[in-house]
């Protein structure tokens, strides 16, 4: 059964159908496999198969009844896989496989197809067996032509696999996933960066903390909020929910204190920290991800500080919102960002539900409707427009076309969203 259109983005019936048709008619290569990017004339700019981002697209297409197309994409991905993992230009990268494996799990939940679950299980076990170094998951397999890979760096982003492993543990009962989750989380809590600042910094050498510190002396940034820290803390939430172990609850409390001290910036959230804990680059991506995560920490009952922090960010960014309803990529900046506006809309809708403040809900609706109205073009939603709706980046990034369908699934009423755990899970940003 196909999903019904939601009024969050107005009455987008024709937009939904056009979007679904574009995947089949315009976003595939000669073999019928989804590609990454095309220009406004339909010329493919990046022919890389979209496999790394299947989780951003295929679950939404399946939700809207395009199951045959989804099944073909999974089959067409097979030549690009090794041990159920996407091998991009000959290498296994953890960043390239997170949404691939998560997408398989989400498709399994939507369709009941156990072959998808088995493939996700195989790929996840391959990572556990091959990518741990000193209890950290390294970013990628070694490439001898890339000297940086010899150090085997590890990003906190990889901690997002904990959430995925715990979902696999719940579905399969395989204790290896639970064991690996605790092992990886405990190791990150012992890192020097977390001890110093309460937030998670990138480890430039997984094999040696001393070498990592030396390698980082010349780095301008060492901690990223969006994806790196947010995904890791969502994993800590999943660990606490799965085990009830107070270690994870205490780590979340420590992280919130670090977030307030280093990232919050009176609501103009920093995207990056340097090695001394100084923040830079105020970003919409950092803002929406923080609101979303803080809402989830609040919902779990783990902090009385989480929701006030989320409100501080939302109020600050309300002052940056353009009259069109869209948010600039950075305060005072000349352009917006398609996907960040989609997720800001969902985050504000959640916040409106938890606070009961209608202003946040109204702003969420305005953003959702502006995304569809201002970004639309003959071949899809363009990457960026300015405050007057003029196109600043005409590229059609295919994964963002799928993610924009969140606005067609989210209900207009925030209470309805909060009452639907399955939908909340589908709309999450990881």
Tab-separated table of C-alpha atoms in Angstrom, residues 16-408:
chain	number	residue	atom	x	y	z
A	16	UNK	CA	5.156	13.595	-4.942
A	17	UNK	CA	4.234	11.805	-8.153
A	18	UNK	CA	6.699	13.861	-10.183
A	19	UNK	CA	9.446	13.043	-7.692
A	20	UNK	CA	8.700	9.328	-7.754
A	21	UNK	CA	8.636	9.283	-11.555
A	22	UNK	CA	11.913	11.194	-11.824
A	23	UNK	CA	13.777	8.405	-10.054
A	24	UNK	CA	12.793	6.022	-12.823
A	25	UNK	CA	12.966	8.432	-15.754
A	26	UNK	CA	15.959	10.674	-14.979
A	27	UNK	CA	18.054	9.520	-12.019
A	28	UNK	CA	19.426	6.210	-13.353
A	29	UNK	CA	22.320	5.205	-15.601
A	30	UNK	CA	22.154	2.945	-18.641
A	31	UNK	CA	21.963	-0.115	-16.395
A	32	UNK	CA	19.063	1.311	-14.419
A	33	UNK	CA	21.146	1.957	-11.285
A	34	UNK	CA	20.622	5.235	-9.440
A	35	UNK	CA	23.410	7.780	-9.849
A	36	UNK	CA	24.558	10.562	-7.511
A	37	UNK	CA	24.179	13.988	-9.178
A	38	UNK	CA	22.920	15.588	-12.388
A	39	UNK	CA	22.679	19.144	-13.611
A	40	UNK	CA	19.541	21.110	-14.379
A	41	UNK	CA	19.623	19.882	-18.006
A	42	UNK	CA	19.729	16.225	-16.967
A	43	UNK	CA	23.423	15.715	-17.719
A	44	UNK	CA	25.002	13.351	-15.201
A	45	UNK	CA	27.660	15.173	-13.195
A	46	UNK	CA	28.562	12.339	-10.816
A	47	UNK	CA	27.863	8.825	-12.116
A	48	UNK	CA	28.879	7.125	-8.863
A	49	UNK	CA	26.240	4.514	-7.998
A	50	UNK	CA	24.048	5.787	-5.174
A	51	UNK	CA	24.537	2.600	-3.133
A	52	UNK	CA	26.176	4.419	-0.212
A	53	UNK	CA	23.016	6.515	0.114
A	54	UNK	CA	20.379	3.878	-0.624
A	55	UNK	CA	19.123	4.324	2.943
A	56	UNK	CA	18.292	7.933	2.094
A	57	UNK	CA	16.136	6.949	-0.864
A	58	UNK	CA	14.875	3.372	-1.109
A	59	UNK	CA	12.834	3.213	2.139
A	60	UNK	CA	10.873	6.288	1.032
A	61	UNK	CA	10.264	4.855	-2.431
A	62	UNK	CA	9.087	1.616	-0.851
A	63	UNK	CA	6.800	3.560	1.476
A	64	UNK	CA	5.207	5.156	-1.574
A	65	UNK	CA	4.640	1.808	-3.282
A	66	UNK	CA	7.570	1.673	-5.724
A	67	UNK	CA	8.622	-1.791	-4.574
A	68	UNK	CA	9.607	-3.158	-8.014
A	69	UNK	CA	12.012	-0.281	-8.563
A	70	UNK	CA	13.469	-0.747	-5.075
A	71	UNK	CA	13.990	-4.476	-5.645
A	72	UNK	CA	15.797	-3.739	-8.913
A	73	UNK	CA	18.138	-1.290	-7.171
A	74	UNK	CA	19.132	-3.889	-4.576
A	75	UNK	CA	19.803	-6.441	-7.317
A	76	UNK	CA	21.744	-3.946	-9.439
A	77	UNK	CA	23.999	-3.113	-6.480
A	78	UNK	CA	25.352	-6.674	-6.283
A	79	UNK	CA	28.411	-6.242	-8.557
A	80	UNK	CA	29.559	-3.325	-6.391
A	81	UNK	CA	29.525	-5.304	-3.145
A	82	UNK	CA	32.070	-7.406	-1.282
A	83	UNK	CA	30.893	-9.420	1.733
A	84	UNK	CA	27.637	-7.410	1.586
A	85	UNK	CA	29.525	-4.085	1.832
A	86	UNK	CA	29.778	-1.347	-0.789
A	87	UNK	CA	33.293	-1.194	-2.203
A	88	UNK	CA	33.800	2.316	-3.548
A	89	UNK	CA	36.750	2.564	-5.932
A	90	UNK	CA	38.177	-0.609	-4.459
A	91	UNK	CA	38.007	0.399	-0.775
A	92	UNK	CA	35.650	-0.272	2.088
A	93	UNK	CA	34.817	3.023	3.809
A	94	UNK	CA	32.620	3.104	6.875
A	95	UNK	CA	31.015	6.377	5.800
A	96	UNK	CA	29.928	4.706	2.533
A	97	UNK	CA	28.308	1.742	4.255
A	98	UNK	CA	26.333	3.153	7.166
A	99	UNK	CA	23.304	4.300	5.158
A	100	UNK	CA	23.580	1.253	2.893
A	101	UNK	CA	23.212	-1.145	5.840
A	102	UNK	CA	20.689	1.046	7.652
A	103	UNK	CA	18.641	1.192	4.463
A	104	UNK	CA	18.586	-2.602	4.274
A	105	UNK	CA	17.223	-2.746	7.825
A	106	UNK	CA	14.573	-0.111	7.143
A	107	UNK	CA	13.511	-1.899	3.965
A	108	UNK	CA	13.282	-5.161	5.900
A	109	UNK	CA	10.958	-3.482	8.396
A	110	UNK	CA	8.777	-2.084	5.622
A	111	UNK	CA	8.646	-5.209	3.454
A	112	UNK	CA	9.339	-8.158	5.764
A	113	UNK	CA	11.953	-9.467	3.303
A	114	UNK	CA	14.363	-11.535	5.407
A	115	UNK	CA	16.980	-11.587	2.649
A	116	UNK	CA	17.511	-7.874	3.327
A	117	UNK	CA	18.028	-8.561	7.025
A	118	UNK	CA	20.486	-11.355	6.253
A	119	UNK	CA	22.485	-9.117	3.945
A	120	UNK	CA	22.623	-6.363	6.578
A	121	UNK	CA	23.731	-8.922	9.151
A	122	UNK	CA	26.499	-10.206	6.876
A	123	UNK	CA	27.835	-6.736	6.145
A	124	UNK	CA	27.717	-5.636	9.778
A	125	UNK	CA	29.579	-8.741	10.938
A	126	UNK	CA	32.229	-8.156	8.271
A	127	UNK	CA	32.890	-4.713	9.747
A	128	UNK	CA	33.143	-6.123	13.271
A	129	UNK	CA	35.578	-8.791	12.145
A	130	UNK	CA	37.821	-6.606	9.985
A	131	UNK	CA	37.660	-2.932	10.985
A	132	UNK	CA	38.405	-2.841	14.730
A	133	UNK	CA	41.816	-1.445	15.733
A	134	UNK	CA	42.398	-1.015	19.472
A	135	UNK	CA	38.615	-1.212	19.947
A	136	UNK	CA	38.021	1.693	17.549
A	137	UNK	CA	36.387	1.267	14.163
A	138	UNK	CA	38.795	2.697	11.596
A	139	UNK	CA	37.439	4.860	8.789
A	140	UNK	CA	38.493	2.695	5.840
A	141	UNK	CA	40.707	-0.096	4.637
A	142	UNK	CA	44.314	0.911	3.976
A	143	UNK	CA	45.117	2.334	0.561
A	144	UNK	CA	48.858	2.270	-0.040
A	145	UNK	CA	48.677	5.354	-2.296
A	146	UNK	CA	47.030	7.305	0.558
A	147	UNK	CA	49.578	7.896	3.363
A	148	UNK	CA	46.848	9.188	5.696
A	149	UNK	CA	45.199	5.779	5.639
A	150	UNK	CA	48.346	4.162	7.017
A	151	UNK	CA	47.608	5.757	10.405
A	152	UNK	CA	44.155	4.137	10.352
A	153	UNK	CA	42.179	7.189	11.540
A	154	UNK	CA	38.886	6.723	13.373
A	155	UNK	CA	35.928	9.115	13.417
A	156	UNK	CA	33.223	9.272	16.084
A	157	UNK	CA	30.817	9.016	13.139
A	158	UNK	CA	31.642	5.313	13.137
A	159	UNK	CA	30.036	5.119	16.574
A	160	UNK	CA	26.766	5.405	14.684
A	161	UNK	CA	27.193	1.719	13.848
A	162	UNK	CA	26.323	0.997	17.464
A	163	UNK	CA	22.724	2.032	16.847
A	164	UNK	CA	22.644	-0.168	13.742
A	165	UNK	CA	24.217	-3.134	15.563
A	166	UNK	CA	21.699	-2.852	18.376
A	167	UNK	CA	18.841	-2.965	15.879
A	168	UNK	CA	20.409	-6.091	14.390
A	169	UNK	CA	20.788	-7.601	17.865
A	170	UNK	CA	17.109	-6.972	18.559
A	171	UNK	CA	16.096	-8.603	15.265
A	172	UNK	CA	18.511	-11.550	15.240
A	173	UNK	CA	19.470	-12.179	18.868
A	174	UNK	CA	23.132	-12.356	17.793
A	175	UNK	CA	25.142	-11.388	20.892
A	176	UNK	CA	28.131	-10.333	18.787
A	177	UNK	CA	26.310	-7.121	17.916
A	178	UNK	CA	25.640	-6.229	21.551
A	179	UNK	CA	29.224	-7.074	22.554
A	180	UNK	CA	30.702	-4.958	19.748
A	181	UNK	CA	28.446	-2.038	20.692
A	182	UNK	CA	29.625	-1.944	24.290
A	183	UNK	CA	33.234	-2.443	23.254
A	184	UNK	CA	33.219	0.487	20.815
A	185	UNK	CA	31.311	2.879	23.078
A	186	UNK	CA	33.530	2.174	26.091
A	187	UNK	CA	36.651	2.821	24.031
A	188	UNK	CA	35.432	6.235	22.864
A	189	UNK	CA	34.625	7.203	26.447
A	190	UNK	CA	38.306	6.604	27.257
A	191	UNK	CA	39.617	8.956	24.557
A	192	UNK	CA	41.595	12.010	25.563
A	193	UNK	CA	39.264	14.369	23.710
A	194	UNK	CA	36.186	13.188	25.592
A	195	UNK	CA	37.974	13.452	28.919
A	196	UNK	CA	39.101	17.013	28.156
A	197	UNK	CA	35.932	18.477	26.646
A	198	UNK	CA	33.039	16.041	27.139
A	199	UNK	CA	32.553	15.748	23.365
A	200	UNK	CA	34.026	13.363	20.828
A	201	UNK	CA	37.077	14.308	18.769
A	202	UNK	CA	38.464	12.500	15.755
A	203	UNK	CA	41.315	10.091	16.402
A	204	UNK	CA	43.904	10.549	13.669
A	205	UNK	CA	45.684	7.303	14.546
A	206	UNK	CA	43.676	4.442	16.017
A	207	UNK	CA	46.838	2.466	16.751
A	208	UNK	CA	48.416	5.045	19.073
A	209	UNK	CA	47.030	7.906	21.161
A	210	UNK	CA	50.481	9.539	21.205
A	211	UNK	CA	50.764	9.499	17.407
A	212	UNK	CA	47.191	10.769	17.164
A	213	UNK	CA	48.038	13.775	19.334
A	214	UNK	CA	51.167	14.550	17.314
A	215	UNK	CA	49.322	14.187	14.006
A	216	UNK	CA	46.656	16.568	15.259
A	217	UNK	CA	48.977	19.409	16.203
A	218	UNK	CA	48.595	21.056	12.822
A	219	UNK	CA	44.874	20.386	12.434
A	220	UNK	CA	42.499	23.361	12.482
A	221	UNK	CA	39.544	21.209	13.597
A	222	UNK	CA	39.321	18.061	15.657
A	223	UNK	CA	35.651	17.677	16.602
A	224	UNK	CA	32.612	17.927	14.330
A	225	UNK	CA	29.130	18.183	15.808
A	226	UNK	CA	26.948	17.150	12.842
A	227	UNK	CA	27.055	13.387	12.199
A	228	UNK	CA	30.197	12.726	14.277
A	229	UNK	CA	28.930	13.719	17.717
A	230	UNK	CA	25.199	13.570	17.065
A	231	UNK	CA	25.250	10.047	15.614
A	232	UNK	CA	27.463	8.855	18.444
A	233	UNK	CA	25.166	10.233	21.133
A	234	UNK	CA	22.137	8.679	19.426
A	235	UNK	CA	24.041	5.407	19.729
A	236	UNK	CA	24.605	6.025	23.434
A	237	UNK	CA	20.846	6.571	23.761
A	238	UNK	CA	20.246	3.230	22.059
A	239	UNK	CA	22.766	1.531	24.334
A	240	UNK	CA	21.125	2.929	27.431
A	241	UNK	CA	17.685	1.918	26.152
A	242	UNK	CA	18.917	-1.600	25.331
A	243	UNK	CA	20.925	-2.283	28.485
A	244	UNK	CA	19.912	0.172	31.218
A	245	UNK	CA	23.625	0.492	32.005
A	246	UNK	CA	24.244	3.758	33.886
A	247	UNK	CA	27.602	4.194	32.115
A	248	UNK	CA	25.783	5.316	28.989
A	249	UNK	CA	23.378	7.587	30.860
A	250	UNK	CA	26.295	9.263	32.631
A	251	UNK	CA	28.163	9.673	29.336
A	252	UNK	CA	25.145	11.432	27.804
A	253	UNK	CA	25.008	13.799	30.776
A	254	UNK	CA	28.714	14.502	30.413
A	255	UNK	CA	28.231	15.127	26.690
A	256	UNK	CA	25.401	17.630	27.254
A	257	UNK	CA	27.672	19.585	29.584
A	258	UNK	CA	30.394	19.545	26.920
A	259	UNK	CA	27.915	20.557	24.242
A	260	UNK	CA	26.734	23.545	26.283
A	261	UNK	CA	30.298	24.617	27.030
A	262	UNK	CA	31.750	24.254	23.536
A	263	UNK	CA	29.093	23.997	20.801
A	264	UNK	CA	25.908	25.791	21.960
A	265	UNK	CA	27.135	29.390	21.456
A	266	UNK	CA	23.881	31.014	22.656
A	267	UNK	CA	21.958	29.064	20.004
A	268	UNK	CA	24.211	29.838	17.031
A	269	UNK	CA	25.575	26.319	17.208
A	270	UNK	CA	29.138	25.689	16.077
A	271	UNK	CA	29.780	22.928	13.579
A	272	UNK	CA	33.460	22.465	14.493
A	273	UNK	CA	35.795	22.670	17.490
A	274	UNK	CA	39.538	23.059	17.369
A	275	UNK	CA	41.801	20.947	19.569
A	276	UNK	CA	41.550	23.487	22.392
A	277	UNK	CA	37.754	23.431	22.436
A	278	UNK	CA	37.215	26.669	20.512
A	279	UNK	CA	34.239	26.651	18.164
A	280	UNK	CA	33.879	27.904	14.610
A	281	UNK	CA	31.489	27.827	11.615
A	282	UNK	CA	27.890	28.446	12.703
A	283	UNK	CA	25.770	26.094	10.637
A	284	UNK	CA	22.146	25.132	9.971
A	285	UNK	CA	23.251	21.491	9.888
A	286	UNK	CA	24.582	21.812	13.416
A	287	UNK	CA	21.389	23.563	14.527
A	288	UNK	CA	18.797	21.111	13.252
A	289	UNK	CA	20.791	18.050	14.321
A	290	UNK	CA	21.201	19.484	17.823
A	291	UNK	CA	17.485	20.249	18.173
A	292	UNK	CA	16.589	16.755	16.981
A	293	UNK	CA	19.039	14.996	19.301
A	294	UNK	CA	18.186	17.140	22.326
A	295	UNK	CA	14.480	16.370	21.788
A	296	UNK	CA	15.266	12.651	21.845
A	297	UNK	CA	17.373	12.974	25.009
A	298	UNK	CA	14.480	14.851	26.610
A	299	UNK	CA	11.985	12.194	25.487
A	300	UNK	CA	14.171	9.510	27.083
A	301	UNK	CA	14.007	11.373	30.398
A	302	UNK	CA	17.786	11.624	30.685
A	303	UNK	CA	18.266	15.366	31.134
A	304	UNK	CA	16.385	18.429	32.300
A	305	UNK	CA	18.831	20.581	30.300
A	306	UNK	CA	18.161	19.046	26.892
A	307	UNK	CA	14.848	20.689	25.994
A	308	UNK	CA	15.839	24.206	27.176
A	309	UNK	CA	18.969	23.937	25.009
A	310	UNK	CA	16.841	22.923	22.020
A	311	UNK	CA	14.531	25.894	22.618
A	312	UNK	CA	17.512	28.251	22.811
A	313	UNK	CA	18.739	27.033	19.411
A	314	UNK	CA	15.306	27.186	17.787
A	315	UNK	CA	14.643	30.715	19.054
A	316	UNK	CA	18.022	31.926	17.867
A	317	UNK	CA	17.544	30.398	14.428
A	318	UNK	CA	14.009	31.763	14.191
A	319	UNK	CA	15.664	35.172	13.898
A	320	UNK	CA	17.673	33.887	10.923
A	321	UNK	CA	14.675	32.440	9.052
A	322	UNK	CA	13.856	34.245	5.808
A	323	UNK	CA	10.371	35.580	5.119
A	324	UNK	CA	9.986	32.796	2.534
A	325	UNK	CA	10.125	30.226	5.344
A	326	UNK	CA	13.551	28.887	4.378
A	327	UNK	CA	16.673	29.077	6.544
A	328	UNK	CA	20.076	30.199	5.243
A	329	UNK	CA	22.868	27.663	5.374
A	330	UNK	CA	24.681	30.079	7.693
A	331	UNK	CA	23.362	33.203	9.475
A	332	UNK	CA	23.371	36.080	7.017
A	333	UNK	CA	24.508	33.792	4.226
A	334	UNK	CA	23.460	34.182	0.582
A	335	UNK	CA	21.987	30.704	0.076
A	336	UNK	CA	20.135	27.910	1.794
A	337	UNK	CA	20.710	24.139	1.741
A	338	UNK	CA	17.965	21.821	0.532
A	339	UNK	CA	18.460	18.873	2.863
A	340	UNK	CA	19.235	20.969	5.936
A	341	UNK	CA	15.938	22.803	5.479
A	342	UNK	CA	14.045	19.520	5.189
A	343	UNK	CA	15.527	18.301	8.464
A	344	UNK	CA	15.118	21.662	10.187
A	345	UNK	CA	11.413	21.445	9.407
A	346	UNK	CA	11.151	17.975	10.980
A	347	UNK	CA	13.204	19.042	14.025
A	348	UNK	CA	11.047	22.111	14.648
A	349	UNK	CA	7.905	19.987	14.309
A	350	UNK	CA	9.227	17.635	16.999
A	351	UNK	CA	10.189	20.541	19.219
A	352	UNK	CA	6.740	22.059	18.793
A	353	UNK	CA	5.269	18.777	19.952
A	354	UNK	CA	7.447	18.469	23.041
A	355	UNK	CA	7.107	22.112	24.107
A	356	UNK	CA	3.543	22.802	23.008
A	357	UNK	CA	4.793	26.069	21.474
A	358	UNK	CA	2.831	26.768	18.294
A	359	UNK	CA	5.498	29.114	16.913
A	360	UNK	CA	7.887	26.225	16.289
A	361	UNK	CA	5.169	24.176	14.603
A	362	UNK	CA	4.179	27.110	12.390
A	363	UNK	CA	7.794	27.648	11.376
A	364	UNK	CA	8.152	23.944	10.558
A	365	UNK	CA	5.144	24.133	8.244
A	366	UNK	CA	6.419	27.297	6.571
A	367	UNK	CA	9.797	25.708	5.892
A	368	UNK	CA	8.308	22.486	4.523
A	369	UNK	CA	6.060	24.324	2.097
A	370	UNK	CA	8.826	26.684	1.003
A	371	UNK	CA	11.167	23.778	0.232
A	372	UNK	CA	8.713	22.368	-2.298
A	373	UNK	CA	7.624	25.728	-3.694
A	374	UNK	CA	11.024	27.460	-3.938
A	375	UNK	CA	13.359	24.579	-4.835
A	376	UNK	CA	11.255	22.849	-7.479
A	377	UNK	CA	12.539	22.639	-11.060
A	378	UNK	CA	11.675	20.472	-14.083
A	379	UNK	CA	14.093	17.732	-12.977
A	380	UNK	CA	13.794	17.964	-9.203
A	381	UNK	CA	14.557	20.091	-6.174
A	382	UNK	CA	17.654	22.201	-6.761
A	383	UNK	CA	20.406	22.255	-4.188
A	384	UNK	CA	20.232	25.912	-3.105
A	385	UNK	CA	18.243	29.118	-3.544
A	386	UNK	CA	18.560	32.587	-2.025
A	387	UNK	CA	16.107	34.526	0.132
A	388	UNK	CA	14.205	35.643	-2.984
A	389	UNK	CA	13.974	32.148	-4.452
A	390	UNK	CA	16.645	32.668	-7.096
A	391	UNK	CA	18.625	29.499	-7.816
A	392	UNK	CA	22.152	29.619	-6.378
A	393	UNK	CA	23.070	25.975	-7.027
A	394	UNK	CA	21.119	24.204	-9.798
A	395	UNK	CA	22.456	20.705	-9.152
A	396	UNK	CA	19.975	17.887	-8.602
A	397	UNK	CA	21.502	15.735	-5.852
A	398	UNK	CA	19.584	12.486	-6.048
A	399	UNK	CA	19.705	11.398	-2.410
A	400	UNK	CA	18.182	14.723	-1.364
A	401	UNK	CA	15.212	14.088	-3.652
A	402	UNK	CA	14.472	10.980	-1.610
A	403	UNK	CA	15.039	12.683	1.719
A	404	UNK	CA	12.699	15.520	0.743
A	405	UNK	CA	9.887	12.962	0.734
A	406	UNK	CA	10.033	13.189	4.527
A	407	UNK	CA	7.938	16.316	4.102
A	408	UNK	CA	5.250	14.271	2.375
